[in-house]
Amino acid sequence: MIHNEAIPVVRAQGLRKCFGRRVAVDGIDFCIPRGLCFGFLGPNGAGKTTTLRMLMGLSPKDGGELTVLGLPVPERARETRARVGLVPQADTLDPDFTVAENLRVYAGYFRIPRAAIDARIDELLAFANLSDRRDARVETLSGGMKRRLTIARALVNDPEIVILDEPTTGLDPQVRHVIWGRLAELRARGVTLILTTHYMEEAERLCDTLVVMDQGRILDQGSPSELVARHVEPEVVELRGAPDEALLARLGGMDARIERHGSSVYVYTQDAAPLLAHLGAVHGRAILHRPSGLEDVFLRLTGRELRE
Amino acid sequence: MKPWLDLDWRLPRLRRDALAVWRRNFLVWQRIIGPALVLNFGEPLIYLLGLGLGLGAFVGEVGGLPYLAFLASGIVASSAMVTVSYEGMYSVYTRMVPQKTYDALLATPLDIDDILAGEMLWCASKGVISAAAILLVAAALGVVGGFGALWALPVVFLVGLAFAGPAMAMSAVAGNYDFFNYYFVLVVTPMFMLCGVFYPLDTLPAGVQSLAQWLPLTHAVALIRPLVLGLPSSDVLLHLGVLFAYALGFYLLAVALVRRRLIV
């Protein structure tokens, strides 16, 4: 199939969704280019999952325009869903079937011819590293295996877009790295990935472009490095424990910006060396010096910490 | 809760995608075929032997028929109702809510229209399986009128559709499994008693008889009993019409209610 690279796979303008009087998505605009990994970063309740549900045509919008693969959604969502794979947040695997049967039955919903299914299943099981579990019952799988199977299931129809709602939430760190590896491979094959996350590291590693969402609004969008460059100084020194007001006053005079959140003080600066030299003389403090990241962007944009 | 007029009443479209849902349920059923068939054969056998032979010895003839024949032909219809109601509530609800099977289905090109049409066809198929089991048992007991009794099975399929709709509508509004007790106690059990399964309708008071005319099981029994026993039928179009109306009306209601539940 020939695709026009210039046409975005998803375009939303003024997209809006209310539940009763609560505004879940408050008139957002975004464009998702083909072949990239696009992220929605934000805390729980930011409107990320609602946005994904609207993309799938499973949540009627209350306002705005939405097209997926050039077709209006939800009006033509049946057609778009045939070309999209979804990895939902909750496990929706069929407990009555084995690993391979889950894929075979699911392929049937896409009217994939029987003859084509078996070869496809072998391929998907290999991709998900589940070839040796093909006849295992789903309930015997670990959380990480289930998530890999869910990703494999989302690929049965050879989708142009894969939508992942919090793909690694609740998984342990090793498993998370395995999933990231699989997603990076999909992206390398040219599949457009759309994901939601509240993990900074996930957004920084996977996403080419992302939008930062909070309370139904998009606060800014760009690549992780663009967002960092636009909103925060390149280096941050984090001081934990009760702040020493006199010390903070001195640091403030050293061309640094100071923010307090919870029990930490964040000192943002262009160059941390003089600051650290000064702090080196102060004892009894936990100090963390690091390059600034999306966490800091989020703090700056919302005044709140994203991590839970 | 929103008022009922506020539901999305757009007409569902029927497509062959519904068969994929039917096939999924069939594959699962194959796994549990042992216990499923024990239920399908065992229960009617006990009813027929216990009531038909035991009670039949006292009753003798009912409506000009040996009681065992009268009862067996009625139970073909009522067991379709019970089987379909269980499937349409406990099983459909399990797939819709705790197991999230519908969420997985809705990420494919399938719509709620297709899912519920497939569920309905599957419920009716299970009704036919249970009716076929009873026919076999009844034939073994010598009360079936001949091979013409097989015509009862397509009618049972329609009966199944008529009962699947209301059951799915209940699933669509249920908050838990206990909710289904209302339907069984207030709807299924009364029909079991009032619709001519165990005794002829005309033994009931006139008011109850006219109420029974509105109930689908009455029409199911009226169609199925003569077919099973090889007797002449009457008012066939009326009975078929009532069953069609239940099937169609409650399918539309179930689709609207499930849309409200899942498409939010």
Coordinates of C-alpha atoms in Angstrom, one line a residue:
Chain A
M1 CA 0.0 0.0 0.0
I2 CA 1.3 3.5 -0.8
H3 CA 0.8 6.1 1.9
N4 CA 1.2 9.8 1.6
E5 CA 3.7 10.6 4.3
A6 CA 2.5 14.1 4.5
I7 CA -1.1 13.2 5.5
P8 CA -1.3 12.7 9.3
V9 CA -2.8 9.5 10.5
V10 CA -4.8 11.2 13.1
R11 CA -6.0 14.8 13.1
A12 CA -8.1 16.3 16.0
Q13 CA -9.4 19.8 16.2
G14 CA -11.2 21.2 19.1
L15 CA -11.9 17.7 20.4
R16 CA -14.1 17.8 23.4
K17 CA -15.7 15.2 25.7
C18 CA -17.8 15.7 28.8
F19 CA -19.2 13.3 31.4
G20 CA -22.1 15.0 32.9
R21 CA -20.8 18.4 34.1
R22 CA -17.1 17.2 34.2
V23 CA -15.1 18.1 31.1
A24 CA -12.8 15.2 30.5
V25 CA -11.2 16.5 27.2
D26 CA -11.4 20.2 26.8
G27 CA -11.1 21.1 23.1
I28 CA -7.7 19.7 22.2
D29 CA -5.9 20.0 18.9
F30 CA -3.2 17.5 17.7
C31 CA -1.8 15.9 14.6
I32 CA -0.1 12.5 14.6
P33 CA 2.3 12.0 11.7
R34 CA 2.7 8.6 10.1
G35 CA 5.4 6.3 11.2
L36 CA 6.3 8.0 14.5
C37 CA 5.7 7.2 18.1
F38 CA 3.3 9.8 19.5
G39 CA 2.7 10.0 23.3
F40 CA 0.1 11.5 25.6
L41 CA 1.8 12.2 28.8
G42 CA -0.1 13.2 31.9
P43 CA -1.3 12.1 35.3
N44 CA -4.4 9.9 35.9
G45 CA -7.5 11.8 35.0
A46 CA -5.8 14.0 32.5
G47 CA -8.1 12.8 29.7
K48 CA -5.6 10.5 28.0
T49 CA -7.7 7.3 28.0
T50 CA -10.8 9.2 27.0
T51 CA -8.9 10.6 24.0
L52 CA -7.8 7.1 22.9
R53 CA -11.4 5.8 23.3
M54 CA -12.5 8.6 21.0
L55 CA -9.8 7.7 18.4
M56 CA -11.2 4.1 18.4
G57 CA -14.8 5.4 17.9
L58 CA -15.8 3.9 21.3
S59 CA -16.6 7.2 22.9
P60 CA -18.8 9.7 21.1
K61 CA -17.2 13.2 21.0
D62 CA -19.2 16.2 22.3
G63 CA -17.5 18.6 20.0
G64 CA -14.7 19.2 17.5
E65 CA -13.4 17.3 14.5
L66 CA -11.6 13.9 14.4
T67 CA -10.2 12.0 11.5
V68 CA -8.3 8.7 11.7
L69 CA -6.5 7.5 8.5
G70 CA -8.3 10.3 6.7
L71 CA -11.8 9.0 7.7
P72 CA -14.2 10.8 10.1
V73 CA -14.6 9.1 13.5
P74 CA -16.8 7.8 15.0
E75 CA -18.9 7.8 11.8
R76 CA -16.5 5.5 9.9
A77 CA -14.8 3.9 12.9
R78 CA -15.6 0.4 11.7
E79 CA -13.3 0.9 8.7
T80 CA -10.6 2.6 10.7
R81 CA -10.6 -0.1 13.4
A82 CA -9.9 -2.7 10.7
R83 CA -6.6 -0.9 10.2
V84 CA -5.7 -0.1 13.9
G85 CA -4.6 -2.4 16.7
L86 CA -5.5 -1.6 20.3
V87 CA -3.6 -2.6 23.5
P88 CA -6.0 -1.7 26.3
Q89 CA -5.0 -0.9 29.8
A90 CA -6.9 -3.8 31.3
D91 CA -6.4 -7.4 30.4
T92 CA -9.1 -8.4 27.9
L93 CA -7.6 -11.7 26.8
D94 CA -10.1 -14.6 26.5
P95 CA -9.5 -16.9 29.5
D96 CA -11.3 -19.8 27.9
F97 CA -8.7 -20.0 25.2
T98 CA -5.0 -20.9 24.8
V99 CA -2.4 -18.4 23.7
A100 CA -2.6 -19.4 20.0
E101 CA -6.4 -19.7 20.1
N102 CA -6.6 -16.1 21.4
L103 CA -4.9 -15.0 18.3
R104 CA -6.8 -17.2 16.0
V105 CA -10.2 -16.3 17.3
Y106 CA -9.3 -12.6 17.3
A107 CA -8.1 -12.8 13.7
G108 CA -11.6 -14.1 12.8
Y109 CA -13.1 -10.8 13.9
F110 CA -11.1 -9.1 11.2
R111 CA -12.3 -11.6 8.6
I112 CA -8.7 -12.7 8.0
P113 CA -8.8 -15.8 5.8
R114 CA -8.2 -19.0 7.8
A115 CA -5.3 -20.0 5.5
A116 CA -3.5 -16.8 6.3
I117 CA -4.0 -17.0 10.0
D118 CA -1.7 -19.9 10.9
A119 CA 1.4 -18.5 9.4
R120 CA 0.6 -15.1 10.9
I121 CA 0.2 -16.7 14.4
D122 CA 3.7 -18.3 14.2
E123 CA 5.1 -15.0 13.3
L124 CA 3.3 -13.1 16.1
L125 CA 4.2 -15.7 18.7
A126 CA 7.8 -15.4 17.8
F127 CA 7.6 -11.6 17.9
A128 CA 6.0 -11.8 21.4
N129 CA 8.5 -14.4 22.5
L130 CA 5.7 -16.8 23.3
S131 CA 6.3 -19.6 20.8
D132 CA 7.0 -22.1 23.5
R133 CA 3.7 -21.1 25.3
R134 CA 1.5 -21.4 22.3
D135 CA -0.8 -24.1 23.9
A136 CA -0.7 -22.7 27.4
R137 CA -3.9 -21.4 28.9
V138 CA -4.0 -17.6 29.3
E139 CA -4.5 -17.8 33.1
T140 CA -1.2 -19.6 33.5
L141 CA 0.7 -16.6 31.9
S142 CA 2.6 -14.0 34.0
G143 CA 1.6 -10.3 33.7
G144 CA 4.4 -9.6 31.3
M145 CA 3.5 -12.5 29.0
K146 CA -0.1 -11.4 29.0
R147 CA 0.9 -8.0 28.0
R148 CA 3.1 -9.4 25.2
L149 CA 0.2 -11.6 24.0
T150 CA -2.1 -8.5 24.0
I151 CA 0.4 -6.7 21.9
A152 CA 0.6 -9.7 19.5
R153 CA -3.2 -9.8 19.4
A154 CA -3.3 -6.1 18.4
L155 CA -1.1 -7.0 15.4
V156 CA -3.2 -9.8 13.9
N157 CA -4.7 -7.4 11.3
D158 CA -1.3 -6.0 10.4
P159 CA -2.3 -2.6 11.5
E160 CA -1.0 0.8 10.3
I161 CA -1.5 2.3 13.8
V162 CA -1.1 0.6 17.2
I163 CA -2.7 2.4 20.1
L164 CA -1.4 1.5 23.5
D165 CA -3.1 2.7 26.7
E166 CA -0.4 2.7 29.5
P167 CA 1.5 -0.3 27.9
T168 CA 3.8 -1.0 30.9
T169 CA 1.7 0.1 33.9
G170 CA 1.9 -2.5 36.6
L171 CA 4.8 -4.4 35.1
D172 CA 8.2 -4.9 36.7
P173 CA 11.2 -3.0 35.3
Q174 CA 12.8 -5.9 33.4
V175 CA 9.4 -6.7 31.7
R176 CA 9.0 -3.0 30.9
H177 CA 12.3 -3.0 29.0
V178 CA 11.3 -6.0 27.0
I179 CA 8.0 -4.3 26.0
W180 CA 9.9 -1.1 25.1
G181 CA 12.2 -3.2 22.8
R182 CA 9.2 -4.8 21.1
L183 CA 7.6 -1.4 20.6
A184 CA 10.8 0.1 19.2
E185 CA 10.9 -2.7 16.7
L186 CA 7.3 -2.1 15.6
R187 CA 8.1 1.6 15.1
A188 CA 11.2 0.6 13.1
R189 CA 8.9 -1.4 10.8
G190 CA 7.0 1.8 10.0
V191 CA 3.9 1.2 12.3
T192 CA 2.6 4.4 13.8
L193 CA 2.5 4.1 17.6
I194 CA 0.1 6.1 19.8
L195 CA 0.5 5.6 23.5
T196 CA -0.5 7.1 26.8
T197 CA 1.8 7.0 29.8
H198 CA 2.5 8.6 33.1
Y199 CA 6.0 7.3 33.1
M200 CA 8.6 9.9 32.2
E201 CA 11.2 7.4 31.2
E202 CA 8.7 5.6 28.9
A203 CA 7.8 8.9 27.2
E204 CA 11.5 9.9 26.9
R205 CA 12.6 6.6 25.5
L206 CA 9.8 5.8 23.1
C207 CA 8.1 9.0 21.9
D208 CA 9.2 11.1 18.9
T209 CA 6.6 13.6 19.7
L210 CA 4.4 14.0 22.7
V211 CA 1.7 16.2 24.2
V212 CA 1.6 17.0 27.8
M213 CA -1.9 16.8 29.1
D214 CA -3.5 17.9 32.4
Q215 CA -7.2 18.3 33.3
G216 CA -8.3 17.7 29.7
R217 CA -6.1 20.2 28.1
I218 CA -2.9 20.0 26.1
L219 CA -0.3 22.2 27.8
D220 CA 2.4 21.9 25.1
Q221 CA 3.6 19.5 22.5
G222 CA 6.9 18.6 20.8
S223 CA 9.8 16.1 21.0
P224 CA 11.0 15.3 24.6
S225 CA 14.2 17.4 24.0
E226 CA 12.3 20.3 22.5
L227 CA 9.9 20.4 25.5
V228 CA 12.8 20.3 27.9
A229 CA 14.7 23.0 26.0
R230 CA 11.6 25.2 25.8
H231 CA 10.6 25.0 29.4
V232 CA 13.5 24.3 31.8
E233 CA 17.1 25.0 32.2
P234 CA 19.4 22.0 31.2
E235 CA 20.5 21.0 34.7
V236 CA 18.8 20.5 38.0
V237 CA 20.1 20.0 41.5
E238 CA 17.5 18.4 43.7
L239 CA 17.8 18.9 47.5
R240 CA 15.8 16.5 49.7
G241 CA 14.9 17.1 53.3
A242 CA 13.9 20.3 55.1
P243 CA 15.1 23.3 53.2
D244 CA 17.7 25.6 54.7
E245 CA 16.3 29.0 54.0
A246 CA 19.7 30.8 54.3
L247 CA 21.2 28.3 51.8
L248 CA 18.4 28.8 49.4
A249 CA 18.8 32.5 49.5
R250 CA 22.5 32.2 48.6
L251 CA 21.7 29.7 45.8
G252 CA 19.1 32.1 44.4
G253 CA 21.7 34.6 44.0
M254 CA 23.8 32.2 41.8
D255 CA 21.8 32.5 38.6
A256 CA 19.5 29.7 39.5
R257 CA 15.7 29.2 39.6
I258 CA 14.3 27.5 42.7
E259 CA 11.1 25.5 42.9
R260 CA 9.7 23.7 45.9
H261 CA 7.5 20.6 45.5
G262 CA 6.6 18.3 48.4
S263 CA 9.7 17.6 50.5
S264 CA 12.2 18.5 47.7
V265 CA 13.7 21.7 46.5
Y266 CA 14.6 21.8 42.8
V267 CA 17.4 24.2 41.7
Y268 CA 17.3 24.8 37.9
T269 CA 20.4 26.3 36.3
Q270 CA 22.3 26.6 33.0
D271 CA 25.5 25.3 34.7
A272 CA 25.4 23.4 38.0
A273 CA 29.2 23.4 38.6
P274 CA 29.5 26.5 40.8
L275 CA 26.3 25.5 42.6
L276 CA 27.7 22.1 43.4
A277 CA 31.0 23.5 44.5
H278 CA 29.1 25.7 47.0
L279 CA 26.9 22.8 48.1
G280 CA 30.0 20.6 48.5
A281 CA 30.8 22.6 51.6
V282 CA 27.4 21.9 53.1
H283 CA 27.0 18.6 55.0
G284 CA 24.1 16.3 55.9
R285 CA 22.0 16.8 52.8
A286 CA 20.8 14.4 50.1
I287 CA 21.7 16.0 46.7
L288 CA 20.8 14.7 43.3
H289 CA 22.4 16.4 40.3
R290 CA 20.9 15.4 36.9
P291 CA 20.0 16.7 33.4
S292 CA 16.5 18.1 33.5
G293 CA 13.7 16.0 31.8
L294 CA 10.1 15.7 31.2
E295 CA 9.3 15.5 34.9
D296 CA 10.6 19.0 35.3
V297 CA 8.7 20.2 32.2
F298 CA 5.5 18.8 33.8
L299 CA 6.3 20.5 37.1
R300 CA 6.9 23.8 35.3
L301 CA 3.7 23.5 33.2
T302 CA 1.3 22.4 36.0
G303 CA 3.0 23.2 39.2
R304 CA 2.4 19.6 40.2
E305 CA 4.5 16.4 40.3
L306 CA 3.5 13.8 37.8
R307 CA 5.0 10.7 39.4
E308 CA 2.9 8.9 41.9
Chain B
M1 CA -29.9 7.0 35.0
K2 CA -30.8 8.7 31.7
P3 CA -34.5 8.5 30.6
W4 CA -35.1 5.7 28.1
L5 CA -35.9 8.1 25.3
D6 CA -32.3 9.3 25.6
L7 CA -30.9 6.0 24.4
D8 CA -29.2 5.6 21.0
W9 CA -32.1 3.9 19.1
R10 CA -30.4 4.0 15.7
L11 CA -31.3 0.8 13.8
P12 CA -28.6 -1.9 14.1
R13 CA -27.2 -3.3 10.9
L14 CA -27.0 -7.1 10.6
R15 CA -23.8 -8.4 9.1
R16 CA -22.1 -11.7 8.9
D17 CA -19.6 -10.5 11.5
A18 CA -22.2 -11.7 14.0
L19 CA -21.2 -15.3 13.1
A20 CA -17.6 -14.7 14.4
V21 CA -19.1 -14.0 17.8
W22 CA -21.3 -17.2 17.5
R23 CA -18.2 -19.2 16.6
R24 CA -16.3 -17.9 19.6
N25 CA -19.0 -19.0 21.9
F26 CA -19.3 -22.3 20.1
L27 CA -15.5 -23.0 20.5
V28 CA -15.8 -22.3 24.3
W29 CA -18.8 -24.5 24.6
Q30 CA -16.9 -27.4 22.9
R31 CA -14.5 -27.2 25.9
I32 CA -17.2 -27.8 28.4
I33 CA -19.3 -30.1 26.3
G34 CA -19.4 -32.8 29.0
P35 CA -21.0 -30.8 31.9
A36 CA -23.1 -28.9 29.3
L37 CA -24.7 -32.1 27.9
V38 CA -25.2 -33.6 31.4
L39 CA -27.3 -30.6 32.2
N40 CA -29.1 -30.7 28.8
F41 CA -30.0 -34.5 29.1
G42 CA -30.0 -35.1 32.8
E43 CA -32.4 -32.4 33.9
P44 CA -35.3 -33.1 31.4
L45 CA -34.8 -36.8 32.0
I46 CA -35.4 -36.4 35.7
Y47 CA -38.4 -34.1 35.1
L48 CA -39.9 -36.4 32.6
L49 CA -39.5 -39.5 34.6
G50 CA -40.4 -38.0 37.9
L51 CA -43.3 -35.9 36.9
G52 CA -44.4 -37.6 33.7
L53 CA -44.4 -41.2 35.1
G54 CA -44.9 -40.5 38.8
L55 CA -47.5 -37.7 38.6
G56 CA -48.8 -39.0 35.3
A57 CA -50.0 -42.2 37.1
F58 CA -52.4 -40.1 39.1
V59 CA -53.3 -37.6 36.4
G60 CA -53.9 -40.0 33.6
E61 CA -54.9 -37.9 30.6
V62 CA -54.6 -34.1 30.2
G63 CA -56.3 -32.4 27.3
G64 CA -56.9 -35.8 25.7
L65 CA -53.2 -36.7 25.9
P66 CA -51.2 -39.0 28.1
Y67 CA -49.7 -36.8 30.8
L68 CA -46.1 -37.8 29.8
A69 CA -46.7 -36.7 26.2
F70 CA -48.4 -33.5 27.3
L71 CA -45.5 -32.7 29.7
A72 CA -42.7 -33.7 27.4
S73 CA -43.9 -31.5 24.6
G74 CA -44.3 -28.6 27.0
I75 CA -40.8 -29.0 28.5
V76 CA -39.2 -28.9 25.0
A77 CA -40.5 -25.3 25.0
S78 CA -39.8 -24.3 28.6
S79 CA -36.3 -25.7 28.7
A80 CA -35.5 -23.6 25.7
M81 CA -36.7 -20.6 27.7
V82 CA -34.6 -21.5 30.8
T83 CA -31.5 -22.4 28.8
V84 CA -31.6 -19.3 26.8
S85 CA -32.3 -17.1 29.8
Y86 CA -29.3 -18.4 31.7
E87 CA -27.1 -17.9 28.7
G88 CA -28.4 -14.5 28.0
M89 CA -27.9 -13.3 31.5
Y90 CA -25.1 -15.1 33.4
S91 CA -23.0 -15.9 30.4
V92 CA -23.6 -12.7 28.4
Y93 CA -23.1 -10.6 31.5
T94 CA -19.8 -12.4 32.3
R95 CA -18.5 -11.6 28.8
M96 CA -19.8 -8.0 28.8
V97 CA -18.6 -7.0 32.3
P98 CA -16.1 -9.0 34.4
Q99 CA -14.4 -10.8 31.5
K100 CA -14.3 -7.7 29.3
T101 CA -14.7 -9.8 26.2
Y102 CA -16.9 -7.1 24.6
D103 CA -14.1 -4.5 25.1
A104 CA -11.8 -6.8 23.1
L105 CA -14.4 -7.3 20.4
L106 CA -15.1 -3.6 20.2
A107 CA -11.4 -2.9 19.3
T108 CA -12.1 -4.9 16.1
P109 CA -14.4 -3.8 13.2
L110 CA -17.3 -5.4 15.2
D111 CA -20.0 -3.1 16.6
I112 CA -22.5 -3.8 19.4
D113 CA -25.0 -4.6 16.7
D114 CA -22.9 -7.5 15.6
I115 CA -21.9 -8.7 19.1
L116 CA -25.5 -8.9 20.3
A117 CA -26.8 -10.5 17.1
G118 CA -24.1 -13.1 17.5
E119 CA -24.9 -13.6 21.2
M120 CA -28.6 -13.9 20.3
L121 CA -27.9 -16.6 17.6
W122 CA -25.7 -18.4 20.1
C123 CA -28.4 -18.3 22.8
A124 CA -30.9 -19.7 20.4
S125 CA -28.5 -22.4 19.3
K126 CA -28.1 -23.5 23.0
G127 CA -31.9 -23.5 23.2
V128 CA -32.0 -25.9 20.2
I129 CA -29.4 -28.1 21.8
S130 CA -31.4 -28.5 25.0
A131 CA -34.7 -29.0 23.1
A132 CA -33.0 -31.7 20.9
A133 CA -31.8 -33.5 24.1
I134 CA -35.4 -33.5 25.4
L135 CA -36.8 -34.7 22.1
L136 CA -34.4 -37.6 22.2
V137 CA -35.4 -38.5 25.8
A138 CA -39.1 -38.1 24.9
A139 CA -38.6 -40.3 21.8
A140 CA -36.9 -42.9 23.9
L141 CA -40.0 -42.8 26.2
G142 CA -42.2 -43.3 23.2
V143 CA -44.2 -40.1 23.3
V144 CA -42.9 -38.4 20.1
G145 CA -45.2 -38.4 17.1
G146 CA -42.6 -39.3 14.6
F147 CA -39.9 -37.6 12.6
G148 CA -42.2 -34.7 12.0
A149 CA -41.2 -33.7 15.6
L150 CA -37.9 -32.4 14.2
W151 CA -39.9 -29.4 12.8
A152 CA -40.1 -28.3 16.4
L153 CA -36.3 -27.5 16.4
P154 CA -36.5 -24.5 14.0
V155 CA -39.4 -23.2 16.0
V156 CA -37.3 -23.6 19.2
F157 CA -34.6 -21.5 17.5
L158 CA -37.1 -18.7 17.1
V159 CA -38.3 -19.2 20.7
G160 CA -34.7 -18.9 21.7
L161 CA -34.3 -15.6 19.9
A162 CA -37.5 -14.4 21.6
F163 CA -36.1 -15.1 25.1
A164 CA -32.5 -14.1 24.3
G165 CA -33.5 -10.4 23.7
P166 CA -35.1 -9.8 27.1
A167 CA -32.2 -11.7 28.9
M168 CA -29.6 -9.6 27.1
A169 CA -31.5 -6.4 28.0
M170 CA -31.3 -7.5 31.7
S171 CA -27.6 -8.1 31.4
A172 CA -27.2 -4.6 29.9
V173 CA -28.6 -3.0 33.0
A174 CA -27.3 -5.5 35.6
G175 CA -24.9 -4.4 38.3
N176 CA -24.2 -7.9 39.5
Y177 CA -25.3 -11.5 39.1
D178 CA -27.9 -11.3 42.0
F179 CA -29.9 -8.8 39.8
F180 CA -31.0 -11.7 37.6
N181 CA -33.0 -13.2 40.5
Y182 CA -35.6 -10.6 39.8
Y183 CA -36.0 -11.8 36.3
F184 CA -36.1 -15.5 37.2
V185 CA -38.6 -15.0 40.0
L186 CA -40.8 -12.4 38.4
V187 CA -40.6 -13.5 34.7
V188 CA -39.2 -17.0 34.1
T189 CA -40.9 -18.9 36.9
P190 CA -44.4 -17.4 36.4
M191 CA -44.2 -18.2 32.7
F192 CA -43.2 -21.7 33.6
M193 CA -46.4 -22.0 35.6
L194 CA -48.8 -20.0 33.5
C195 CA -48.1 -20.9 29.9
G196 CA -49.4 -24.4 29.5
V197 CA -46.3 -26.4 30.2
F198 CA -47.6 -28.5 33.1
Y199 CA -51.4 -28.2 32.6
P200 CA -53.7 -26.7 29.9
L201 CA -54.2 -23.0 29.9
D202 CA -58.0 -23.4 30.1
T203 CA -57.8 -24.6 33.7
L204 CA -56.7 -21.1 34.7
P205 CA -59.1 -18.2 35.6
A206 CA -60.1 -16.2 32.6
G207 CA -58.1 -13.1 33.7
V208 CA -54.9 -15.1 34.0
Q209 CA -55.6 -16.8 30.6
S210 CA -55.7 -13.4 28.9
L211 CA -52.5 -12.4 30.6
A212 CA -50.9 -15.6 29.4
Q213 CA -51.8 -14.6 25.8
W214 CA -49.2 -11.9 26.1
L215 CA -46.4 -14.1 27.2
P216 CA -44.0 -15.7 24.7
L217 CA -43.9 -19.1 26.3
T218 CA -47.6 -19.6 25.7
H219 CA -47.1 -19.2 22.0
A220 CA -44.0 -21.3 22.1
V221 CA -45.9 -24.2 23.7
A222 CA -48.8 -23.7 21.4
L223 CA -46.5 -24.2 18.4
I224 CA -44.2 -26.8 19.7
R225 CA -46.7 -29.2 21.4
P226 CA -48.5 -30.2 18.2
L227 CA -45.3 -30.5 16.3
V228 CA -43.7 -32.8 18.8
L229 CA -46.8 -35.0 19.1
G230 CA -47.8 -35.0 15.4
L231 CA -51.1 -33.2 16.0
P232 CA -52.7 -30.4 13.9
S233 CA -51.6 -26.8 14.7
S234 CA -53.8 -23.7 14.8
D235 CA -53.1 -20.0 14.8
V236 CA -49.6 -20.6 13.5
L237 CA -49.0 -17.1 12.1
L238 CA -50.2 -15.5 15.3
H239 CA -47.8 -17.5 17.4
L240 CA -44.9 -17.0 15.1
G241 CA -45.7 -13.3 14.9
V242 CA -45.7 -12.9 18.7
L243 CA -42.3 -14.7 19.0
F244 CA -40.8 -12.6 16.1
A245 CA -42.0 -9.4 17.8
Y246 CA -40.4 -10.4 21.1
A247 CA -37.1 -11.3 19.4
L248 CA -37.0 -8.1 17.3
G249 CA -38.2 -5.7 19.9
F250 CA -35.9 -6.9 22.7
Y251 CA -32.9 -7.1 20.3
L252 CA -33.4 -3.4 19.6
L253 CA -33.8 -2.6 23.2
A254 CA -30.7 -4.7 24.2
V255 CA -28.6 -3.0 21.5
A256 CA -29.7 0.5 22.8
L257 CA -29.0 -0.5 26.4
V258 CA -25.6 -2.0 25.8
R259 CA -24.6 1.0 23.7
R260 CA -25.4 3.2 26.7
R261 CA -23.4 0.9 28.9
L262 CA -20.3 0.5 26.8
I263 CA -20.1 3.4 24.3
V264 CA -19.5 6.2 26.8

